[in-house]
CSV table of C-alpha atoms and ligand atoms in Angstrom, one decimal:
chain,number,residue,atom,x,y,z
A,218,UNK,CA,0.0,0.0,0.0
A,219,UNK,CA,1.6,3.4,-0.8
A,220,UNK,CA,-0.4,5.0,2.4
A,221,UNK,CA,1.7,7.6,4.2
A,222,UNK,CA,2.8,5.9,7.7
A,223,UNK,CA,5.3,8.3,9.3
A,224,UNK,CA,6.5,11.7,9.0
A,225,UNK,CA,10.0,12.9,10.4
A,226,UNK,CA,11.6,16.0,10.1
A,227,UNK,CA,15.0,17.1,11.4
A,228,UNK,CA,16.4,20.5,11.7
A,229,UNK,CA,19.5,20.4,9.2
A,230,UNK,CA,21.6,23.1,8.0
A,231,UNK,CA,21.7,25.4,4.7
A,232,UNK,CA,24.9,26.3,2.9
A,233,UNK,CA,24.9,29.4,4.2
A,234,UNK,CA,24.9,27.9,8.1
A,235,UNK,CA,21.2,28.5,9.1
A,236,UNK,CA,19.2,25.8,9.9
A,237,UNK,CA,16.3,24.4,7.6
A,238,UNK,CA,13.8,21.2,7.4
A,239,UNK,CA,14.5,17.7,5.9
A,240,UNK,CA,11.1,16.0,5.9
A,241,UNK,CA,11.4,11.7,5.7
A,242,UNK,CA,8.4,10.1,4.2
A,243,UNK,CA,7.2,6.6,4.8
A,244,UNK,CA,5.2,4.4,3.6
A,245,UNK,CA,2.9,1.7,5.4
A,246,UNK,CA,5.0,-0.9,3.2
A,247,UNK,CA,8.6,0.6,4.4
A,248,UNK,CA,9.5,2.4,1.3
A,249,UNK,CA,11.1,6.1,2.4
A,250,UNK,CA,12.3,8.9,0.9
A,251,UNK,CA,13.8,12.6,2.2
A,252,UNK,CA,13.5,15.8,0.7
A,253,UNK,CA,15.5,18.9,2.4
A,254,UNK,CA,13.9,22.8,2.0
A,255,UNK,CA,15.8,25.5,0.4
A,256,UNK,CA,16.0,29.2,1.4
A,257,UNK,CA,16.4,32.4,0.1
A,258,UNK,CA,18.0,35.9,0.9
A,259,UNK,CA,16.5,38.3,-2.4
A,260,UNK,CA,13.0,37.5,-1.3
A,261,UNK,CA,9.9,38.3,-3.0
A,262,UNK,CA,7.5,40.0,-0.4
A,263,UNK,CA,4.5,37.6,-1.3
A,264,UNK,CA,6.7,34.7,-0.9
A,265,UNK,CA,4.8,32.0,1.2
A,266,UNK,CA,6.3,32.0,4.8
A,267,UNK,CA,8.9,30.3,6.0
A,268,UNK,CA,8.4,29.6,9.6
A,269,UNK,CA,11.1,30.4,12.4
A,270,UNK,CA,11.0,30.1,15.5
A,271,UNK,CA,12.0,33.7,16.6
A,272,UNK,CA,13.7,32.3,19.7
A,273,UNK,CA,17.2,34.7,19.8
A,274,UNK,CA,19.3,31.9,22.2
A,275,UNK,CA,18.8,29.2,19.2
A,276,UNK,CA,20.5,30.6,15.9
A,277,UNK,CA,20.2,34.3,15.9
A,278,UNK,CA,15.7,33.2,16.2
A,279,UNK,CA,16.0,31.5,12.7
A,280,UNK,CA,15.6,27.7,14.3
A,281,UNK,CA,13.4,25.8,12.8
A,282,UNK,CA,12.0,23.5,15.6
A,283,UNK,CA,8.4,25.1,15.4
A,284,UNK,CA,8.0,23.9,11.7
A,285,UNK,CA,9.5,20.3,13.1
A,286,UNK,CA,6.9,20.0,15.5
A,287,UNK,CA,3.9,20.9,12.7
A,288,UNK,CA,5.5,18.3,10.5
A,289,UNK,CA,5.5,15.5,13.0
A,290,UNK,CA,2.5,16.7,15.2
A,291,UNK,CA,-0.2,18.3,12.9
A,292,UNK,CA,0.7,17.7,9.5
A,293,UNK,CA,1.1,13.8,10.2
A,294,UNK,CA,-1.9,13.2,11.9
A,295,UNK,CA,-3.7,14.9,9.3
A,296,UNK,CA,-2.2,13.2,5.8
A,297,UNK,CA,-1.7,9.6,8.2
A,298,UNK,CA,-2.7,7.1,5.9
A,299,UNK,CA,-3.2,9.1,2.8
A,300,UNK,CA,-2.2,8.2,-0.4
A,301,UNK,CA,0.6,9.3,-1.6
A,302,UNK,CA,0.3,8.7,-5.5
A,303,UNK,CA,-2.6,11.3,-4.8
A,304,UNK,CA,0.2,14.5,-4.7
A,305,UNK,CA,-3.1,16.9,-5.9
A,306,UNK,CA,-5.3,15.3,-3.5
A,307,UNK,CA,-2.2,15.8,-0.2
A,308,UNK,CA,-1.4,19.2,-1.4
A,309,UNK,CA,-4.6,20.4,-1.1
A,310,UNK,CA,-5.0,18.7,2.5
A,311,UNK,CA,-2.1,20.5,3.6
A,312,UNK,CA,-2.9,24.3,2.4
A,313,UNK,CA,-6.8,23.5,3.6
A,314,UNK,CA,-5.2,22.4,7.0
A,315,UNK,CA,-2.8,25.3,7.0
A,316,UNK,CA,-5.7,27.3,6.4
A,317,UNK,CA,-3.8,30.9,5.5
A,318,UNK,CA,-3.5,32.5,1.8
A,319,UNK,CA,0.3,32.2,2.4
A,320,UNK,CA,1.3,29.1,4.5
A,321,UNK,CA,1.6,31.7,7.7
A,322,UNK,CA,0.5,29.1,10.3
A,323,UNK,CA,2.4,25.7,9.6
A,324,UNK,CA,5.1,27.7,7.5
A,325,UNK,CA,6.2,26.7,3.4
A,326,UNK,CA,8.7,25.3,4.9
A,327,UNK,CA,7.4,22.7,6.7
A,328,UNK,CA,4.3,22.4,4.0
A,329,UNK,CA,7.0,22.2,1.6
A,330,UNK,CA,9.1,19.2,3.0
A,331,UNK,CA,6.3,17.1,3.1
A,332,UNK,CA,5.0,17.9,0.0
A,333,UNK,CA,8.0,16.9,-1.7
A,334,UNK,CA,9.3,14.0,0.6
A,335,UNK,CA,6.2,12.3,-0.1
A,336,UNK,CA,6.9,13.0,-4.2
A,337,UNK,CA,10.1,11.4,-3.8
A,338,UNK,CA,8.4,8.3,-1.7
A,339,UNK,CA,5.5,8.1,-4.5
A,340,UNK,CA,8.2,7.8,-7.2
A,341,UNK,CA,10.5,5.4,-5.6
A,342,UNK,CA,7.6,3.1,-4.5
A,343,UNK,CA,6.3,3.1,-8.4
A,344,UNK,CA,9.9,2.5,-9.4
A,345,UNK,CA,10.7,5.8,-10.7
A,346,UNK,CA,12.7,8.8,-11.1
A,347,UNK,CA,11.0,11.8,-9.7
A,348,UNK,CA,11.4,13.3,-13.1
A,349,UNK,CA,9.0,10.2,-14.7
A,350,UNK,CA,6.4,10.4,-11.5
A,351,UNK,CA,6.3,14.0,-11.4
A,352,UNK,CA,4.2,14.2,-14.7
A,353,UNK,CA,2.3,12.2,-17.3
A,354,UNK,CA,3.8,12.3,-20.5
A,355,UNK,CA,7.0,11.4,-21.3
A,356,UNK,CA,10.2,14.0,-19.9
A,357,UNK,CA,13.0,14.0,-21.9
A,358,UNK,CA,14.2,17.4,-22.5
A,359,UNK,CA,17.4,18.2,-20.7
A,360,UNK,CA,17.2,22.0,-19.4
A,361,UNK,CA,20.1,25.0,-20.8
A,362,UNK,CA,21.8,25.3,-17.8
A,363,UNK,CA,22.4,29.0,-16.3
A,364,UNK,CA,25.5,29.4,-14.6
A,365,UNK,CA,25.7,32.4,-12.0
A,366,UNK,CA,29.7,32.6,-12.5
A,367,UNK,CA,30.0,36.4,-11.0
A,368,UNK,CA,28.1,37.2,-7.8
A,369,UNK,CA,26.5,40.5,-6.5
A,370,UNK,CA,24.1,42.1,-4.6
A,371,UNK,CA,22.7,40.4,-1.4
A,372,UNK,CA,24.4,37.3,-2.9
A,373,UNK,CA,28.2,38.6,-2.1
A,374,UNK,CA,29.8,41.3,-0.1
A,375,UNK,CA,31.4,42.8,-2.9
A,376,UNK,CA,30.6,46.8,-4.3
A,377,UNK,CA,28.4,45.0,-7.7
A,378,UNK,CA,24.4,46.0,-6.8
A,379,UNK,CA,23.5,43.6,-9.4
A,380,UNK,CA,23.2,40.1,-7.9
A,381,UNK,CA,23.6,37.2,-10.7
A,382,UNK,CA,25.6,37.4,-14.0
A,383,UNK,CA,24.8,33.9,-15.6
A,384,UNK,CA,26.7,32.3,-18.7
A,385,UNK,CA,24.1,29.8,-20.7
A,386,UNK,CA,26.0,27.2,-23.0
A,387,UNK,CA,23.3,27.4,-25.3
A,388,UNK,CA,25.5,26.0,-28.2
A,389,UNK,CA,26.7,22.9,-27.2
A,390,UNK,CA,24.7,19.8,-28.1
A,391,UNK,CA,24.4,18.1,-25.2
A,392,UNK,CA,23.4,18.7,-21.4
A,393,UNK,CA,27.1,16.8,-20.3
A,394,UNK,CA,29.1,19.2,-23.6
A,395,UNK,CA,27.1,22.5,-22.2
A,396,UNK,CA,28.2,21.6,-19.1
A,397,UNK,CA,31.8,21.6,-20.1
A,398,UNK,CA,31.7,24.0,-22.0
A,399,UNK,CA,30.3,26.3,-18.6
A,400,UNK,CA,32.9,24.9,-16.0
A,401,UNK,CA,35.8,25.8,-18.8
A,402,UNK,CA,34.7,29.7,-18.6
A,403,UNK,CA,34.5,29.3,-15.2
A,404,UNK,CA,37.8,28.4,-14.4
A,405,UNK,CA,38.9,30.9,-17.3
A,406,UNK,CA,37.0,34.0,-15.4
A,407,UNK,CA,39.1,32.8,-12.0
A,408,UNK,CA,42.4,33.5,-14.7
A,409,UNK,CA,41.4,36.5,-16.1
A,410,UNK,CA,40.1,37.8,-12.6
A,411,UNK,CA,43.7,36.8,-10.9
A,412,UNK,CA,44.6,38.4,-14.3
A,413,UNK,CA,43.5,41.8,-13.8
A,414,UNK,CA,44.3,41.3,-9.7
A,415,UNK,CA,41.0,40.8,-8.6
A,416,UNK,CA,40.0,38.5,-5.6
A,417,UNK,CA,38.5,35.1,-6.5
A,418,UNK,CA,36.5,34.5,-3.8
A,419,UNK,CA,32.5,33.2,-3.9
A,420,UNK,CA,29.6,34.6,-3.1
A,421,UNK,CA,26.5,32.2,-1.8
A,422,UNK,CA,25.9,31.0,-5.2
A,423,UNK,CA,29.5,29.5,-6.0
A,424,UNK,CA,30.5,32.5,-8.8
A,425,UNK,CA,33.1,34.7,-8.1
A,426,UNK,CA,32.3,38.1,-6.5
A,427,UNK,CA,35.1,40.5,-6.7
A,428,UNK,CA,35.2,44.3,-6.2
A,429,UNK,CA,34.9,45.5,-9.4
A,430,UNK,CA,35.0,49.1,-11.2
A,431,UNK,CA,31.2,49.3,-12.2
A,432,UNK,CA,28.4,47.0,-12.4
A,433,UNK,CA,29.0,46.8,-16.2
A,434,UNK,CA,32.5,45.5,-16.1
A,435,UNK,CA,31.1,41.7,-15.2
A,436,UNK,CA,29.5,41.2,-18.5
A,437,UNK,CA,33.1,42.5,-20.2
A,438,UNK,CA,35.0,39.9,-17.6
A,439,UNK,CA,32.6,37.1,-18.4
A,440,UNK,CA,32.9,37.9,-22.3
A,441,UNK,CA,36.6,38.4,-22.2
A,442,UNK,CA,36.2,34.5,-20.6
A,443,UNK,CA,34.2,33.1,-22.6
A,444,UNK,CA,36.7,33.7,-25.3
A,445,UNK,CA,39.5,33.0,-23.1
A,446,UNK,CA,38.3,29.5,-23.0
A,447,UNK,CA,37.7,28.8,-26.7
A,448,UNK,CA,34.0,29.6,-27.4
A,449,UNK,CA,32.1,31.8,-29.0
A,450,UNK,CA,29.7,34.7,-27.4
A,451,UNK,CA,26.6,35.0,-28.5
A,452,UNK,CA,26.8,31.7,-30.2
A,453,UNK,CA,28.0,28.8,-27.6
A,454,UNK,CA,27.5,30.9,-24.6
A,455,UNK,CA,25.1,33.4,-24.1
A,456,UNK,CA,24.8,36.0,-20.6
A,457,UNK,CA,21.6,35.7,-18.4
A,458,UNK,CA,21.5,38.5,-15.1
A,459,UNK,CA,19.5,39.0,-12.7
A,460,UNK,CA,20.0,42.1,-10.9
A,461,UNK,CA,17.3,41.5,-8.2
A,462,UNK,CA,16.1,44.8,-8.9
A,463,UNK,CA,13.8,44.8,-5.9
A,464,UNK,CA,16.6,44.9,-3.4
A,465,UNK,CA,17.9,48.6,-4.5
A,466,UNK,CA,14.2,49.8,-5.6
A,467,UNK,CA,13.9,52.9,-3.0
A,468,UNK,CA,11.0,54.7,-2.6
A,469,UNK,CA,10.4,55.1,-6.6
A,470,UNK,CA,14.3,55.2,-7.5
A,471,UNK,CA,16.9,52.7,-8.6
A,472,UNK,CA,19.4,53.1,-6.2
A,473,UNK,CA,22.9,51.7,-6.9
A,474,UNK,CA,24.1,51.8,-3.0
A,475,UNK,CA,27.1,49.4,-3.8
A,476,UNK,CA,29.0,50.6,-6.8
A,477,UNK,CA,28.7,54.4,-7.5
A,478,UNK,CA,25.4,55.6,-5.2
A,479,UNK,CA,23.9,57.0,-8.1
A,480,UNK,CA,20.0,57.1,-8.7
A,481,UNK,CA,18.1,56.0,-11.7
A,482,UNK,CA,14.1,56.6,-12.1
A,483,UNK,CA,12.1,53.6,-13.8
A,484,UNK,CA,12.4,55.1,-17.1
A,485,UNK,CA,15.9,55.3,-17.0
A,486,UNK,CA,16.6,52.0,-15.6
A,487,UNK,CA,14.7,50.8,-18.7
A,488,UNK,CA,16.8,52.9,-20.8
A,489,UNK,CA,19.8,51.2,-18.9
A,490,UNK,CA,18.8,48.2,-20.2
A,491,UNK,CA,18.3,48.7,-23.4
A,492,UNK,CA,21.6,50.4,-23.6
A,493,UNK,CA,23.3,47.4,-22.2
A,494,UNK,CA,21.2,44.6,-25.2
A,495,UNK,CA,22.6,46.7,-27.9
A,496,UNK,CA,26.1,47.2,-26.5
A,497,UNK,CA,26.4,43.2,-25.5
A,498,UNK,CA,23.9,41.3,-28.2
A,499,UNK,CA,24.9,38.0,-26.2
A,500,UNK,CA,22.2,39.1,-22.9
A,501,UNK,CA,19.3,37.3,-23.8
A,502,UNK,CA,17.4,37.0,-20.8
A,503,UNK,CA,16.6,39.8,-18.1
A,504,UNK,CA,15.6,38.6,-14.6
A,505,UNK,CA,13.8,40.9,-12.1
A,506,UNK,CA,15.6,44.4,-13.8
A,507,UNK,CA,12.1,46.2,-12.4
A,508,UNK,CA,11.1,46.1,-8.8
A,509,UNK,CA,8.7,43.5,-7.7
A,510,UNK,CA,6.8,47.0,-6.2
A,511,UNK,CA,7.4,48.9,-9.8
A,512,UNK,CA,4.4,47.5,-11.7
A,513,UNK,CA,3.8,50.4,-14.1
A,514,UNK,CA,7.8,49.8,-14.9
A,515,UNK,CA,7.0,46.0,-15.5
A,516,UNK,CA,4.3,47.0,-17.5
A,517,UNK,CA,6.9,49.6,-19.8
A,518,UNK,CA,9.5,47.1,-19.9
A,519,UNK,CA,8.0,44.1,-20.9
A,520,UNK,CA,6.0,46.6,-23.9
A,521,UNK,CA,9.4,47.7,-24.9
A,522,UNK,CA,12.0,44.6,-24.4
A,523,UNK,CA,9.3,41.8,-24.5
A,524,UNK,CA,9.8,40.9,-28.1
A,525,UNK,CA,13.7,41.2,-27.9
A,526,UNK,CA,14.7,39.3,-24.7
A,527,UNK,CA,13.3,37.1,-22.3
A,528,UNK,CA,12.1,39.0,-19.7
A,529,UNK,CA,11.8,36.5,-16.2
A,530,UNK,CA,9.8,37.2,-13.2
A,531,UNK,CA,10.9,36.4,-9.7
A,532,UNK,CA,10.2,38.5,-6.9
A,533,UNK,CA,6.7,39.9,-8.7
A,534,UNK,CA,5.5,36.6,-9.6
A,535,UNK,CA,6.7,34.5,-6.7
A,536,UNK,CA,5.4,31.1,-8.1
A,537,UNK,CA,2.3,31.9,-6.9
A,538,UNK,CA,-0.5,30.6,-9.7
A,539,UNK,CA,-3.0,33.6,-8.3
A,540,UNK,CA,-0.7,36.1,-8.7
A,541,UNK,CA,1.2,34.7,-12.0
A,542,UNK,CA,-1.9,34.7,-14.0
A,543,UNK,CA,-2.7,38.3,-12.9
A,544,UNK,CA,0.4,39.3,-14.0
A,545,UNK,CA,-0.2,37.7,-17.3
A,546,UNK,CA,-3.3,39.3,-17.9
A,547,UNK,CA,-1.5,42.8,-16.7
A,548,UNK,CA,1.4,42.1,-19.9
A,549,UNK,CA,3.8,41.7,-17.5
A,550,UNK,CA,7.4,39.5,-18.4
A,551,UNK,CA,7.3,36.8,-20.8
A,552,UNK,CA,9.1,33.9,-18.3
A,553,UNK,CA,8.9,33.0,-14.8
A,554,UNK,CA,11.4,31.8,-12.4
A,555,UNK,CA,9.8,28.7,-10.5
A,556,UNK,CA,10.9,27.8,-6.7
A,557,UNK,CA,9.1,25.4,-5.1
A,558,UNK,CA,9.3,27.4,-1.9
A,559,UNK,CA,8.2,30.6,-2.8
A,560,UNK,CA,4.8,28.9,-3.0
A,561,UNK,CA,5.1,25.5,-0.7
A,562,UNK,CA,3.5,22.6,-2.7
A,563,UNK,CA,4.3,20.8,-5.7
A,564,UNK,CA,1.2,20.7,-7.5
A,565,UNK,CA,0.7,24.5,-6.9
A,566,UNK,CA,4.5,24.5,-8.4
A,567,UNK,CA,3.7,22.3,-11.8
A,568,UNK,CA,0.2,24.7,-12.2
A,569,UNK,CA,2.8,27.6,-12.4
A,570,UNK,CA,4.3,25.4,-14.4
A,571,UNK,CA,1.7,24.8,-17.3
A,572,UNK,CA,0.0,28.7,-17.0
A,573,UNK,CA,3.6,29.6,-18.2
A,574,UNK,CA,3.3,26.8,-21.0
A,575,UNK,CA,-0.3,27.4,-21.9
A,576,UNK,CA,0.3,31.2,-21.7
A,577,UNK,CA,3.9,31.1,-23.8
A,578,UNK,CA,5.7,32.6,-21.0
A,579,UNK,CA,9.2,30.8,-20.9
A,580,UNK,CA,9.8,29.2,-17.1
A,581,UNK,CA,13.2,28.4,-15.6
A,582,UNK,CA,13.3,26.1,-13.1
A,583,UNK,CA,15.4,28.0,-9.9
A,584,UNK,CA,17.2,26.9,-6.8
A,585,UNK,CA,17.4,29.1,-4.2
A,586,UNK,CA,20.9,31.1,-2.7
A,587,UNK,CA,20.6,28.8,0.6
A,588,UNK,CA,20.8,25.3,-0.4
A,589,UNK,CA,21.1,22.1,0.4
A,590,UNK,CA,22.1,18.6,-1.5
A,591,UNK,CA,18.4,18.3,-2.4
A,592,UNK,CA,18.8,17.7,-6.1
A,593,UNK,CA,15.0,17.7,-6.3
A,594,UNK,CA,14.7,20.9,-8.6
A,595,UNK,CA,17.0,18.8,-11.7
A,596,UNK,CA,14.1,16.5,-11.7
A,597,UNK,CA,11.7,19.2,-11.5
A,598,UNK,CA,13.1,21.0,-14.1
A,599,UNK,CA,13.1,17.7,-16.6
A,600,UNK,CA,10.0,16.8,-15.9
A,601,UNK,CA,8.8,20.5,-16.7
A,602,UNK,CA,10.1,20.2,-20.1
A,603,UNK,CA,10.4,23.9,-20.6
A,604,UNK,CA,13.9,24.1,-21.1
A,605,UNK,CA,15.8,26.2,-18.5
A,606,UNK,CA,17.5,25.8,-15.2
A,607,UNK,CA,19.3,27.9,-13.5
A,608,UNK,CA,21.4,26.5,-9.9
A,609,UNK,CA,24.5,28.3,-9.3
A,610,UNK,CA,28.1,28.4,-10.6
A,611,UNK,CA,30.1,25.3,-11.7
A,612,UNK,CA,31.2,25.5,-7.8
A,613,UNK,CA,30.2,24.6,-3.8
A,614,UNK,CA,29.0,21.2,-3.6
A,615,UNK,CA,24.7,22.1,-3.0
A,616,UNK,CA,25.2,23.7,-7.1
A,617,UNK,CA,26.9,20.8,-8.6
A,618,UNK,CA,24.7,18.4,-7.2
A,619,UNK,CA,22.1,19.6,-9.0
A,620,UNK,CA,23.9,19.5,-12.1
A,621,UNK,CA,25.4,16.0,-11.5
A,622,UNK,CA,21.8,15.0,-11.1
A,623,UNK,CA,21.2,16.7,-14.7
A,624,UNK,CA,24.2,14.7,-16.0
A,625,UNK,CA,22.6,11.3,-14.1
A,626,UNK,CA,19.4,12.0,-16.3
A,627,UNK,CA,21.1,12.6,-19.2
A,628,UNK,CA,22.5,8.9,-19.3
A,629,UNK,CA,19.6,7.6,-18.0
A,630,UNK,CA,17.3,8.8,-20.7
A,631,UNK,CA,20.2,7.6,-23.1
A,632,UNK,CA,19.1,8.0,-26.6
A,633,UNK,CA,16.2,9.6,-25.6
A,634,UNK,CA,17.6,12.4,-23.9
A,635,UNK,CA,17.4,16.0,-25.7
A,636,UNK,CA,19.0,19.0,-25.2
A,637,UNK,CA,16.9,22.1,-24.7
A,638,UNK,CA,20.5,24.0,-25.6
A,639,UNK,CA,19.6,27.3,-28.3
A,640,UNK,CA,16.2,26.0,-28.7
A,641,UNK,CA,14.7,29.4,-26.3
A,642,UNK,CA,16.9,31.3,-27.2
A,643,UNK,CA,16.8,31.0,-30.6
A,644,UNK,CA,13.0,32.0,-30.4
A,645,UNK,CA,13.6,35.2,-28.7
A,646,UNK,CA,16.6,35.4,-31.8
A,647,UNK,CA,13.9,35.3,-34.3
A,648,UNK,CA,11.9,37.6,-32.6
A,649,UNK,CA,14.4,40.3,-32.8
A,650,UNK,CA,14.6,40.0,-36.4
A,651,UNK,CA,10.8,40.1,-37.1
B,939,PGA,P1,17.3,34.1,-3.4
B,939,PGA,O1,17.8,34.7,-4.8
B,939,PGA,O2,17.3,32.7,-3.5
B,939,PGA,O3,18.3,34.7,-2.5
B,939,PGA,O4,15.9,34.7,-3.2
B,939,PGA,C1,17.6,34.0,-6.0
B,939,PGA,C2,17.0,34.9,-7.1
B,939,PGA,O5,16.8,36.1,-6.9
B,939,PGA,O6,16.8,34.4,-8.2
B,940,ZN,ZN1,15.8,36.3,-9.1
């Protein structure tokens, strides 16, 4: 029988040091599976709650032992004997128990790590990889990887406001060749920064966050790299940021606190922008460059850029389905960034999921900057089959185990497997030119 029987959770560490939730399924017949809950530090303010306990003598009050209790006391009781092939049917049970629009009472953290251990159980006692048991049809489409190889922002104590410059091997054929292709600049951007006689330190998402001259001298450090290590901008690698624009957006101004303290109104952050697409060509996708708060600036930017670049969604959309499909009907982005924690189920994850398919928004599959070894979200993002994932540098041991999961796939699926590689970008290519 594939009823739930136990639920455990254990308060386990991030890789930034603060604690967080593993949640152990089991079934009535033995089988058991863990999943572990990620956090982040950019986040959206209608980001489901994660629950601490607030007591200062335990870890600064960010403990986690409240949401342990909810999983073993409340939650169990409640989903005890349930099925877990019925991932719809438990989710459901769990926000209807919780009881509040945004998970405030039991915490997305705690609603998360049962949601998602009892995935993993469900897939292991049908025999398969959470990738197969997440959906229906067949998932065989390998994600383009996006590689955050130069840190800013709240990511890195550096004087760079903008928080994630990504390199995307779009033109390699494979999942395993784009890979390579990624780690090579990587290492190449460590020479060039030792180069030039900049630290090589990380920041919390394994790239390299160095005081630089201006927040436009990363994209000329990661071209200069990309060369550096025998490719081609713009054709085998292309540049993806995310500036978290939220966490500089000041009381109607763009404020660039790190780098030179000037300000920038939401016209001229647009204008920014666009300056920056026709000076580096190889930017296709924009993440979060308006404020989740600057909706009349979403609304500008996505008018102007939307047929050029991707344009992603993070804080503003918050893989929320409510909120997503308002902001569709608003004309606002064309992608969205999916964590499962911003929301706290996995069905309510997948329906963001297929509003961004049915809708033609692109959606790329996110970790967040506290991590764990959870690999679940290179599952997720196969099973999705919209072709982008984006989990960190090609550095610190909670990244690449996402992407050794990827490469674990890739064999597995064998002949099968495809490789999302230009295929996205290419649309947005074609766009340009119409
Ligand atoms: P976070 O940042 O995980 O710190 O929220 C990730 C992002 O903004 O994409
Ligand atoms: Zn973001």
């Amino acid at each position: 029988m594939s009823e739930i029987a136990k639920l455990e959770a254990l308060e386990i560490l991030d890789s930034r040091g603060n604690p967080t939730l593993a949640v152990t399924a089991t079934l009535a017949n033995g089988v058991t599976a863990t999943a572990k809950v990620p956090s982040g530090a950019s986040t959206g303010k209608r980001e489901a709650v994660e629950l601490r306990d607030g007591d200062k003598s335990r870890y600064g009050g960010k403990g986690v032992l409240k949401a342990k209790g909810y999983v073993e006391g409340e939650i169990q009781s409640a989903v005890r004997g349930f099925d877990a092939n019925d991932q719809k049917g438990l989710d459901k049970r769990l926000c209807e128990l919780d009881g509040t629009p945004n998970k405030g009472r039991l915490g997305a953290n705690a609603i998360l790590g049962v949601s998602l251990a009892v995935a993993h159980v469900s897939a292991k006692d049908r025999g398969l990889p959470l990738y197969a048991a997440l959906v229906e049809k067949p998932a065989n489409l390998l994600p383009t990887p996006g590689l955050n190889v130069l840190n800013g922002g709240k990511h890195a104590d550096s004087n760079v406001d903008f928080q994630e410059f990504m390199i995307s091997p779009v033109g390699a054929p494979s999942f395993s060749e784009g890979l390579r292709s990624a780690a090579e600049t990587f290492h190449a951007l460590k020479a060039v920064l030792s180069k030039k006689g900049y630290g090589t330190s990380v920041g919390d998402e394994g790239g390299f966050a160095p005081q630089l001259k201006s927040n436009e001298e990363p994209i000329e450090l990661i071209l200069e790299a990309i060369q550096k290590a025998g490719y081609k901008p713009g054709k085998d690698i292309v540049i993806m940021i995310d500036p978290a624009a939220s966490e500089f957006f000041d009381d109607g101004a763009y404020v660039f606190a790190k780098s030179d303290k000037s300000r920038k109104t939401p016209t001229e952050i647009i204008a920014l922008w666009k300056s920056w697409l026709k000076k580096y060509p190889e930017i296709w996708s924009l993440e979060d460059g308006i404020a989740e708060d600057d909706h009349d600036g979403w609304q500008a930017i996505t008018k102007e850029l939307g047929g050029q670049i991707q344009l992603v969604g993070d804080d503003n959309f918050v893989t929320n389905p409510a909120i997503f499909s308002q902001g569709i009907k608003d004309g606002i982005a064309n992608a969205i960034l999916i964590k499962l924690n911003q929301i706290g189920t996995v069905t309510e994850t997948l329906d963001c999921i297929q509003m961004a398919r049915d809708n033609g928004y692109g959606a790329v599959i996110s970790h967040r900057s506290g991590e764990t070894d959870d690999t679940s979200i290179a599952d997720l993002a196969v099973a999705a089959g919209m072709g982008q994932i984006k989990t960190g540098s090609a550095c610190r041991g909670e990244r690449i185990a996402k992407y050794n999961r990827l490469l674990e796939i890739e064999r597995e699926l064998g002949s099968k497997a495809r490789y999302a590689g230009a295929s996205m970008y290419e649309r947005w290519k074609k766009a340009v030119k119409a």
